[in-house]
CSV table of C-alpha atoms and ligand atoms in Angstrom, one decimal:
chain,number,residue,atom,x,y,z
A,1,MET,CA,-7.1,-59.0,-0.1
A,2,GLY,CA,-7.3,-60.4,3.0
A,3,GLN,CA,-5.5,-59.9,6.4
A,4,ASP,CA,-3.2,-62.3,6.0
A,5,GLN,CA,-2.0,-62.1,2.6
A,6,THR,CA,-2.1,-58.2,3.8
A,7,LYS,CA,0.4,-59.3,6.0
A,8,GLN,CA,2.7,-61.0,4.1
A,9,GLN,CA,2.9,-58.1,1.5
A,10,ILE,CA,3.1,-55.7,4.0
A,11,GLU,CA,6.5,-58.2,5.4
A,12,LYS,CA,7.8,-58.5,1.7
A,13,GLY,CA,7.7,-55.1,1.6
A,14,LEU,CA,9.8,-54.4,4.1
A,15,GLN,CA,12.4,-57.2,3.3
A,16,LEU,CA,12.8,-55.6,0.2
A,17,TYR,CA,13.0,-52.1,1.3
A,18,GLN,CA,16.1,-53.2,4.1
A,19,SER,CA,17.5,-54.6,1.1
A,20,ASN,CA,17.5,-50.9,-0.8
A,21,HIS,CA,15.3,-52.3,-3.5
A,22,THR,CA,13.0,-49.3,-2.3
A,23,GLU,CA,11.1,-48.7,-5.7
A,24,LYS,CA,10.0,-52.3,-5.6
A,25,ALA,CA,9.0,-52.3,-2.1
A,26,LEU,CA,7.3,-49.1,-2.9
A,27,GLN,CA,5.1,-50.8,-5.3
A,28,VAL,CA,4.1,-53.8,-3.4
A,29,TRP,CA,3.0,-51.5,-0.3
A,30,MET,CA,1.0,-49.2,-3.2
A,31,LYS,CA,-0.8,-52.6,-4.0
A,32,VAL,CA,-1.6,-53.5,-0.6
A,33,LEU,CA,-2.9,-50.1,-0.2
A,34,GLU,CA,-5.1,-50.6,-4.0
A,35,LYS,CA,-6.3,-54.1,-2.5
A,36,SER,CA,-6.4,-54.5,1.0
A,37,SER,CA,-9.6,-54.5,3.3
A,38,ASP,CA,-8.2,-55.4,6.2
A,39,LEU,CA,-8.2,-51.6,8.4
A,40,VAL,CA,-5.0,-52.2,10.6
A,41,GLY,CA,-2.9,-53.9,7.6
A,42,ARG,CA,-3.9,-50.6,5.9
A,43,PHE,CA,-2.9,-48.9,8.3
A,44,ARG,CA,0.4,-50.5,9.0
A,45,VAL,CA,1.2,-50.2,5.3
A,46,LEU,CA,0.4,-46.0,5.3
A,47,GLY,CA,3.1,-46.0,8.3
A,48,CYS,CA,5.8,-47.5,6.2
A,49,LEU,CA,5.3,-45.4,3.1
A,50,VAL,CA,5.6,-42.0,5.5
A,51,THR,CA,8.7,-43.5,6.9
A,52,ALA,CA,10.2,-44.6,2.9
A,53,HIS,CA,8.9,-41.2,1.8
A,54,SER,CA,10.4,-39.6,4.9
A,55,GLU,CA,14.2,-41.3,4.0
A,56,MET,CA,14.1,-40.5,0.2
A,57,GLY,CA,13.1,-36.9,1.2
A,58,ARG,CA,10.0,-37.4,-0.9
A,59,TYR,CA,8.6,-35.2,2.2
A,60,LYS,CA,4.8,-33.7,0.6
A,61,GLU,CA,4.2,-37.8,-0.4
A,62,MET,CA,5.0,-38.0,3.1
A,63,LEU,CA,2.6,-35.7,4.5
A,64,LYS,CA,0.4,-37.2,1.8
A,65,PHE,CA,0.4,-40.3,3.7
A,66,ALA,CA,0.4,-39.3,6.7
A,67,VAL,CA,-3.3,-37.6,6.3
A,68,VAL,CA,-4.6,-40.4,4.7
A,69,GLN,CA,-3.2,-42.2,7.9
A,70,ILE,CA,-5.6,-40.9,10.2
A,71,ASP,CA,-8.3,-41.0,8.2
A,72,THR,CA,-7.5,-45.0,8.7
A,73,ALA,CA,-7.0,-44.2,12.4
A,74,ARG,CA,-10.4,-42.1,12.6
A,75,GLU,CA,-12.1,-45.0,11.1
A,76,LEU,CA,-10.1,-47.6,13.6
A,77,GLU,CA,-11.4,-45.7,16.5
A,78,ASP,CA,-8.2,-46.2,18.2
A,79,ALA,CA,-6.5,-43.9,20.2
A,80,ASN,CA,-3.2,-45.5,19.6
A,81,PHE,CA,-3.1,-45.4,16.3
A,82,LEU,CA,-4.6,-42.0,16.1
A,83,LEU,CA,-1.2,-40.7,18.2
A,84,GLU,CA,1.0,-42.5,15.6
A,85,SER,CA,-0.2,-41.0,13.0
A,86,TYR,CA,-0.7,-37.9,14.3
A,87,LEU,CA,3.3,-37.8,14.9
A,88,ASN,CA,3.8,-38.9,11.5
A,89,LEU,CA,1.6,-35.9,10.5
A,90,ALA,CA,3.7,-33.3,12.4
A,91,ARG,CA,7.4,-35.3,11.2
A,92,SER,CA,5.9,-34.3,7.7
A,93,ASN,CA,5.3,-31.1,8.8
A,94,GLU,CA,8.6,-31.2,10.1
A,95,LYS,CA,10.3,-32.0,7.2
A,96,LEU,CA,8.9,-29.0,5.4
A,97,CYS,CA,10.2,-26.8,7.5
A,98,GLU,CA,6.0,-25.8,8.8
A,99,PHE,CA,7.2,-25.6,11.9
A,100,HIS,CA,4.0,-23.9,13.7
A,101,LYS,CA,1.6,-26.9,12.5
A,102,THR,CA,4.7,-29.4,13.9
A,103,ILE,CA,4.8,-27.8,17.1
A,104,SER,CA,0.5,-28.1,17.1
A,105,TYR,CA,0.1,-31.4,16.0
A,106,CYS,CA,3.0,-32.8,18.5
A,107,LYS,CA,0.5,-30.6,21.1
A,108,THR,CA,-2.3,-32.3,19.8
A,109,CYS,CA,-0.4,-36.0,20.4
A,110,LEU,CA,0.3,-35.1,23.9
A,111,GLY,CA,-3.7,-34.4,24.6
A,112,LEU,CA,-4.3,-37.7,23.2
A,113,PRO,CA,-5.7,-39.5,26.2
A,114,GLY,CA,-2.8,-41.6,27.8
A,115,THR,CA,-2.1,-45.6,26.5
A,116,ARG,CA,0.5,-47.6,26.6
A,117,ALA,CA,1.9,-46.0,23.2
A,118,ALA,CA,1.7,-42.6,24.7
A,119,ALA,CA,4.3,-43.5,26.7
A,120,GLN,CA,6.3,-44.7,23.9
A,121,LEU,CA,5.9,-42.3,21.4
A,122,GLY,CA,6.4,-39.6,23.7
A,123,GLY,CA,9.6,-39.4,23.4
A,124,GLN,CA,9.5,-39.3,19.7
A,125,VAL,CA,6.9,-36.2,19.9
A,126,SER,CA,8.9,-34.3,22.0
A,127,LEU,CA,12.0,-34.8,20.1
A,128,SER,CA,9.6,-33.6,16.5
A,129,MET,CA,8.7,-30.9,18.8
A,130,GLY,CA,12.2,-29.5,19.9
A,131,ASN,CA,13.2,-29.9,16.4
A,132,ALA,CA,10.5,-27.5,15.2
A,133,PHE,CA,11.3,-25.1,18.1
A,134,LEU,CA,15.0,-25.4,17.0
A,135,GLY,CA,13.6,-24.2,13.5
A,136,LEU,CA,12.0,-21.7,15.1
A,137,SER,CA,14.8,-20.3,16.7
A,138,LEU,CA,13.2,-20.7,20.3
A,139,PHE,CA,16.1,-22.5,22.3
A,140,GLN,CA,14.9,-22.2,25.8
A,141,LYS,CA,11.9,-24.4,24.4
A,142,ALA,CA,14.0,-26.6,22.6
A,143,LEU,CA,15.5,-27.5,25.1
A,144,GLU,CA,13.5,-28.3,27.1
A,145,SER,CA,11.4,-30.8,24.7
A,146,PHE,CA,15.2,-32.0,23.9
A,147,GLU,CA,15.3,-32.8,28.0
A,148,LYS,CA,12.3,-34.7,27.6
A,149,ALA,CA,12.8,-36.8,25.2
A,150,LEU,CA,16.0,-37.7,26.5
A,151,ARG,CA,14.3,-38.8,29.8
A,152,TYR,CA,11.5,-41.1,28.0
A,153,ALA,CA,15.0,-42.5,26.0
A,154,HIS,CA,16.5,-43.3,29.0
A,155,ASN,CA,13.1,-44.5,30.9
A,156,ASN,CA,12.3,-46.6,28.6
A,157,ASP,CA,15.9,-47.9,27.9
A,158,ASP,CA,15.8,-46.3,24.1
A,159,ALA,CA,18.4,-45.9,22.8
A,160,MET,CA,17.8,-45.1,18.7
A,161,LEU,CA,14.9,-42.2,20.3
A,162,GLU,CA,18.8,-41.1,22.6
A,163,CYS,CA,20.9,-41.3,20.0
A,164,ARG,CA,18.3,-39.0,17.3
A,165,VAL,CA,18.2,-36.8,20.5
A,166,CYS,CA,21.4,-36.5,21.0
A,167,CYS,CA,22.6,-35.7,17.5
A,168,SER,CA,19.3,-32.9,17.8
A,169,LEU,CA,21.7,-31.7,20.7
A,170,GLY,CA,24.7,-31.6,18.5
A,171,SER,CA,22.4,-29.1,16.1
A,172,PHE,CA,21.1,-26.9,19.2
A,173,TYR,CA,25.1,-26.4,20.9
A,174,ALA,CA,26.1,-26.1,17.4
A,175,GLN,CA,23.9,-23.2,16.8
A,176,VAL,CA,24.2,-20.9,20.2
A,177,LYS,CA,28.0,-21.7,19.9
A,178,ASP,CA,29.1,-24.1,22.4
A,179,TYR,CA,31.7,-26.4,19.6
A,180,GLU,CA,32.4,-28.5,22.8
A,181,LYS,CA,29.1,-29.5,23.6
A,182,ALA,CA,28.5,-29.7,19.6
A,183,LEU,CA,30.5,-32.3,19.7
A,184,PHE,CA,30.1,-33.8,22.5
A,185,PHE,CA,26.6,-35.1,21.9
A,186,PRO,CA,27.3,-36.8,18.0
A,187,CYS,CA,30.3,-38.0,19.7
A,188,LYS,CA,28.0,-39.9,22.0
A,189,ALA,CA,25.1,-40.9,19.4
A,190,ALA,CA,28.0,-42.5,17.5
A,191,GLU,CA,28.9,-44.1,20.9
A,192,LEU,CA,25.7,-45.6,20.8
A,193,VAL,CA,25.6,-46.9,17.6
A,194,ASN,CA,28.6,-48.7,18.2
A,195,ASP,CA,27.5,-49.8,21.4
A,196,TYR,CA,23.5,-51.0,20.6
A,197,GLY,CA,23.5,-50.5,17.1
A,198,LYS,CA,24.0,-53.5,15.8
A,199,GLY,CA,21.0,-54.5,14.0
A,200,TRP,CA,20.1,-50.5,13.0
A,201,SER,CA,19.9,-49.0,9.9
A,202,LEU,CA,23.2,-47.3,9.0
A,203,LYS,CA,21.5,-44.1,8.4
A,204,TYR,CA,22.2,-43.6,12.8
A,205,ARG,CA,25.6,-43.7,12.1
A,206,ALA,CA,26.0,-41.6,8.9
A,207,MET,CA,23.5,-39.2,11.3
A,208,SER,CA,25.9,-39.2,13.5
A,209,GLN,CA,29.1,-38.6,11.1
A,210,TYR,CA,27.5,-35.9,9.9
A,211,HIS,CA,26.9,-33.6,12.9
A,212,MET,CA,30.5,-35.0,14.4
A,213,ALA,CA,31.3,-32.9,10.9
A,214,VAL,CA,29.9,-29.7,11.3
A,215,ALA,CA,31.2,-29.5,14.7
A,216,TYR,CA,34.9,-30.2,13.9
A,217,ARG,CA,34.4,-28.3,11.0
A,218,LEU,CA,33.5,-25.5,13.3
A,219,LEU,CA,35.9,-26.3,15.8
A,220,GLY,CA,38.8,-25.4,13.1
A,221,HIS,CA,39.5,-29.3,13.1
A,222,LEU,CA,39.0,-29.2,9.2
A,223,GLY,CA,40.8,-32.9,8.8
A,224,SER,CA,38.7,-34.8,11.2
A,225,ALA,CA,35.5,-32.4,9.5
A,226,MET,CA,36.1,-34.1,6.0
A,227,GLU,CA,36.9,-37.7,7.3
A,228,CYS,CA,33.5,-37.9,9.2
A,229,CYS,CA,31.6,-36.3,6.3
A,230,GLU,CA,32.8,-38.1,4.2
A,231,GLU,CA,31.8,-41.3,5.9
A,232,SER,CA,28.7,-40.0,5.9
A,233,MET,CA,28.5,-38.9,3.0
A,234,LYS,CA,28.9,-42.8,1.6
A,235,ILE,CA,26.4,-44.2,3.8
A,236,ALA,CA,23.7,-41.3,2.0
A,237,LEU,CA,24.6,-41.8,-1.4
A,238,GLN,CA,24.5,-46.1,-0.5
A,239,HIS,CA,20.7,-45.6,0.7
A,240,GLY,CA,19.3,-42.9,-1.7
A,241,ASP,CA,19.1,-40.7,1.6
A,242,ARG,CA,18.7,-37.5,-0.7
A,243,PRO,CA,17.9,-35.3,2.5
A,244,LEU,CA,21.7,-36.3,4.3
A,245,GLN,CA,23.0,-36.0,0.7
A,246,ALA,CA,22.2,-32.3,0.8
A,247,LEU,CA,23.1,-31.3,4.1
A,248,CYS,CA,26.7,-33.5,3.8
A,249,LEU,CA,27.4,-31.0,0.3
A,250,LEU,CA,26.5,-28.2,2.7
A,251,CYS,CA,29.4,-29.6,5.7
A,252,PHE,CA,32.0,-30.5,2.1
A,253,ALA,CA,31.2,-26.8,1.1
A,254,ASP,CA,31.6,-25.1,4.9
A,255,ILE,CA,34.7,-26.9,4.9
A,256,HIS,CA,36.6,-26.1,2.1
A,257,ARG,CA,35.0,-22.1,2.8
A,258,SER,CA,36.7,-22.5,6.1
A,259,ARG,CA,40.1,-23.5,4.3
A,260,GLY,CA,39.7,-20.2,1.5
A,261,ASP,CA,39.6,-23.0,-1.4
A,262,LEU,CA,36.6,-21.3,-2.8
A,263,GLU,CA,36.6,-22.4,-6.5
A,264,THR,CA,35.9,-25.8,-4.6
A,265,ALA,CA,33.6,-24.5,-2.3
A,266,PHE,CA,31.3,-23.4,-4.7
A,267,PRO,CA,29.8,-26.2,-7.2
A,268,ARG,CA,29.4,-27.6,-3.9
A,269,TYR,CA,26.9,-24.9,-2.3
A,270,ASP,CA,25.3,-25.0,-6.1
A,271,SER,CA,24.4,-29.0,-5.7
A,272,ALA,CA,23.3,-28.9,-2.1
A,273,MET,CA,21.1,-25.7,-3.3
A,274,SER,CA,19.8,-28.1,-5.6
A,275,ILE,CA,18.4,-31.3,-3.4
A,276,MET,CA,17.0,-28.9,-0.9
A,277,THR,CA,15.1,-27.4,-3.1
A,278,GLU,CA,13.8,-30.4,-4.8
A,279,ILE,CA,13.1,-31.9,-1.5
A,280,GLY,CA,11.6,-28.3,0.3
A,281,ASN,CA,14.0,-28.4,2.8
A,282,ARG,CA,14.2,-24.7,3.2
A,283,LEU,CA,16.4,-23.9,6.4
A,284,GLY,CA,18.8,-26.3,4.4
A,285,GLN,CA,18.5,-23.9,1.5
A,286,VAL,CA,18.9,-20.2,4.1
A,287,GLN,CA,22.0,-22.2,5.2
A,288,VAL,CA,23.7,-22.5,2.1
A,289,LEU,CA,23.1,-19.5,0.7
A,290,LEU,CA,24.4,-18.0,4.0
A,291,GLY,CA,27.6,-19.7,3.2
A,292,VAL,CA,27.4,-18.3,-0.4
A,293,ALA,CA,27.0,-15.3,0.7
A,294,LYS,CA,30.0,-15.2,3.1
A,295,CYS,CA,32.3,-16.9,0.0
A,296,TRP,CA,30.4,-13.1,-2.3
A,297,VAL,CA,32.5,-11.2,1.0
A,298,ALA,CA,35.3,-13.1,0.9
A,299,ARG,CA,35.9,-12.5,-2.8
A,300,LYS,CA,34.4,-8.4,-2.3
A,301,ALA,CA,32.2,-9.4,-4.7
A,302,LEU,CA,29.7,-7.2,-2.2
A,303,ASP,CA,26.5,-7.0,-5.0
A,304,LYS,CA,26.2,-10.7,-5.5
A,305,ALA,CA,26.5,-11.3,-2.1
A,306,LEU,CA,23.5,-9.2,-0.8
A,307,ASP,CA,21.4,-10.8,-4.0
A,308,ALA,CA,22.3,-14.1,-1.9
A,309,ILE,CA,21.8,-12.8,0.8
A,310,GLU,CA,18.4,-11.2,0.1
A,311,ARG,CA,17.3,-14.6,-1.3
A,312,ALA,CA,17.9,-16.1,2.4
A,313,GLN,CA,16.1,-13.4,4.2
A,314,ASP,CA,12.9,-14.3,2.5
A,315,LEU,CA,13.4,-17.6,3.0
A,316,ALA,CA,14.4,-17.4,6.5
A,317,GLU,CA,11.3,-15.6,7.1
A,318,GLU,CA,8.9,-17.8,5.3
A,319,VAL,CA,9.9,-20.3,7.7
A,320,GLY,CA,10.0,-18.3,10.8
A,321,ASN,CA,13.6,-18.7,12.0
A,322,LYS,CA,15.4,-16.3,13.8
A,323,LEU,CA,18.8,-17.5,13.8
A,324,GLY,CA,19.4,-17.3,10.3
A,325,GLN,CA,17.7,-13.8,10.0
A,326,LEU,CA,20.1,-12.4,13.0
A,327,LYS,CA,23.0,-13.9,11.2
A,328,LEU,CA,22.1,-12.1,7.7
A,329,HIS,CA,21.6,-8.7,9.3
A,330,CYS,CA,25.2,-9.0,10.8
A,331,LEU,CA,26.5,-9.9,7.3
A,332,SER,CA,24.3,-7.3,5.4
A,333,GLU,CA,25.9,-4.8,8.6
A,334,GLY,CA,29.0,-5.1,7.4
A,335,ILE,CA,28.4,-5.4,3.9
A,336,TYR,CA,26.8,-1.9,4.4
A,337,ARG,CA,29.6,-0.8,6.8
A,338,SER,CA,32.3,-1.2,3.9
A,339,LYS,CA,29.9,0.6,1.2
A,340,GLY,CA,29.5,3.3,3.7
A,341,LEU,CA,25.6,3.4,3.5
A,342,GLN,CA,24.6,4.6,6.9
A,343,ARG,CA,21.1,4.4,6.9
A,344,GLU,CA,20.9,1.0,5.4
A,345,LEU,CA,23.7,-0.3,7.7
A,346,ARG,CA,21.3,1.6,10.6
A,347,ALA,CA,18.5,-0.6,9.5
A,348,HIS,CA,20.3,-4.2,9.8
A,349,VAL,CA,21.3,-3.4,13.1
A,350,VAL,CA,17.6,-1.9,14.1
A,351,ARG,CA,16.8,-5.2,12.9
A,352,PHE,CA,20.0,-7.3,14.4
A,353,HIS,CA,18.8,-6.4,18.2
A,354,GLU,CA,15.1,-7.4,17.4
A,355,CYS,CA,16.4,-11.1,16.5
A,356,VAL,CA,18.5,-11.1,19.3
A,357,GLU,CA,15.9,-9.9,22.2
A,358,GLU,CA,13.3,-13.0,20.1
A,359,THR,CA,15.8,-15.7,20.2
A,360,GLU,CA,17.0,-13.8,24.0
A,361,LEU,CA,20.9,-14.9,22.8
A,362,TYR,CA,22.1,-13.4,25.8
A,363,CYS,CA,23.3,-14.4,29.0
A,364,GLY,CA,20.8,-13.7,31.8
A,365,LEU,CA,23.6,-12.8,34.1
A,366,CYS,CA,26.9,-10.6,32.5
A,367,GLY,CA,24.2,-9.4,29.4
A,368,GLU,CA,26.8,-10.3,27.0
A,369,SER,CA,25.4,-11.9,24.0
A,370,ILE,CA,25.3,-16.2,23.4
A,371,GLY,CA,25.9,-17.4,20.4
A,372,GLU,CA,28.4,-14.5,18.7
A,373,LYS,CA,31.5,-16.6,20.0
A,374,ASN,CA,32.4,-20.2,21.4
A,375,SER,CA,31.7,-19.9,24.7
A,376,ARG,CA,31.0,-22.7,26.9
A,377,LEU,CA,27.1,-22.7,28.2
A,378,GLN,CA,25.2,-24.4,31.0
A,379,ALA,CA,21.7,-24.4,31.5
A,380,LEU,CA,19.9,-24.1,34.1
A,381,PRO,CA,16.9,-27.2,34.6
A,382,CYS,CA,14.5,-24.2,33.1
A,383,SER,CA,16.3,-25.1,30.0
A,384,HIS,CA,17.5,-21.0,30.4
A,385,ILE,CA,20.8,-20.9,29.1
A,386,PHE,CA,23.9,-19.4,30.6
A,387,HIS,CA,28.1,-18.5,30.2
A,388,LEU,CA,29.1,-21.3,32.0
A,389,ARG,CA,31.4,-18.7,33.7
A,390,CYS,CA,29.1,-16.3,34.5
A,391,LEU,CA,27.1,-19.7,36.8
A,392,GLN,CA,30.2,-20.4,38.4
A,393,ASN,CA,31.5,-16.6,39.0
A,394,ASN,CA,27.8,-16.2,40.4
A,395,GLY,CA,26.9,-18.9,42.1
A,396,THR,CA,23.5,-18.2,42.2
A,397,ARG,CA,20.2,-20.2,43.0
A,398,SER,CA,17.9,-19.3,41.0
A,399,CYS,CA,17.4,-18.5,37.5
A,400,PRO,CA,17.7,-14.9,37.2
A,401,ASN,CA,15.5,-15.2,34.3
A,402,CYS,CA,12.3,-17.0,34.5
A,403,ARG,CA,13.2,-16.3,38.6
A,404,ARG,CA,12.2,-19.9,38.9
A,405,SER,CA,14.3,-21.2,41.8
A,406,SER,CA,15.2,-24.9,40.1
A,407,MET,CA,18.9,-24.8,40.4
A,408,LYS,CA,19.6,-28.5,42.1
A,409,PRO,CA,21.3,-28.5,44.9
A,410,GLY,CA,25.3,-29.0,44.8
A,411,PHE,CA,24.7,-27.9,41.3
A,412,VAL,CA,27.5,-24.5,41.1
B,1,ZN,ZN1,27.2,-14.5,30.7
């Protein structure tokens, strides 16, 4: 298969893929990979295979193709291709919750010689890195990366990237519990989809609706949460988007749990769990088990709750997610308190405080915790976060955490 035919077949696959004939598209692309001797064509087709497998949630295959793509890029001896393939490798590891590897491959990307592609892909590298830092609950570093990605998006008029960063920022603020911002950013993403997204894949709309659903649920607007989640799920089902289906099922379950309808919540947690296990989203599994444990606590079935917590704790430690560990210790603390088991209770209190230290989830001005209850937060340009009210009351010009005098004039 020569250059022209390779090009044609890649295009044919893309058309099939875009009209939802995914399996047929994969067949066409696999044949190109088998038959084509054109290196650039092979590189492109590997990129298509990486994206398609990512969207289907087949993350192990995604990783496999990304690795082959790097070899092809090396053969081509081209820095742009190398960058693109390392970004794919970083993303595959991000999806598989291998956050340290993700960060290391992103750093490889940023260390490659500056090219035109570097200017275009730099934002995506920063986004992936931010997602990985968020996975590790390194909040300041995550925010720093997201803001960098946002700057790339603005400088390059890349609305698609901005949309994705806004969704990640929604997730960031949901985790540190500034629910107002947790809703603001995905709403902004939905706005971008409305304004610029005529030709975009529907997954952007689905993604923004999902993040809005999460924020509405946290704010207690359960009707709006349900509406957004249903919209997101509809698209995820149409597109065979397994990863998003799993997240929506988790969100449905959380909504039912918030309503006190545990009977309806349990089967949804089960369905979410089975998809997340299938695709290898271990962080998602931690969230599911956390929800399940809360349901058991509500039913006063404390031993069942402890079982779920134990499984979740193992997974959270495996992927290095500190916030999950923190929440699980907090939940355990309550359970052992009501059981009157002092020794176990104290052990969890100690581990809980270690997690708080490691995640730096406290305000450097008042010393009180961040992420315990909904409160308005504000980041300084150094990406350290504080209570908004503390910044307003103190009028400080330098960050008390890093002592860097980095506040923009007129900020307060
Ligand atoms: Zn404070």
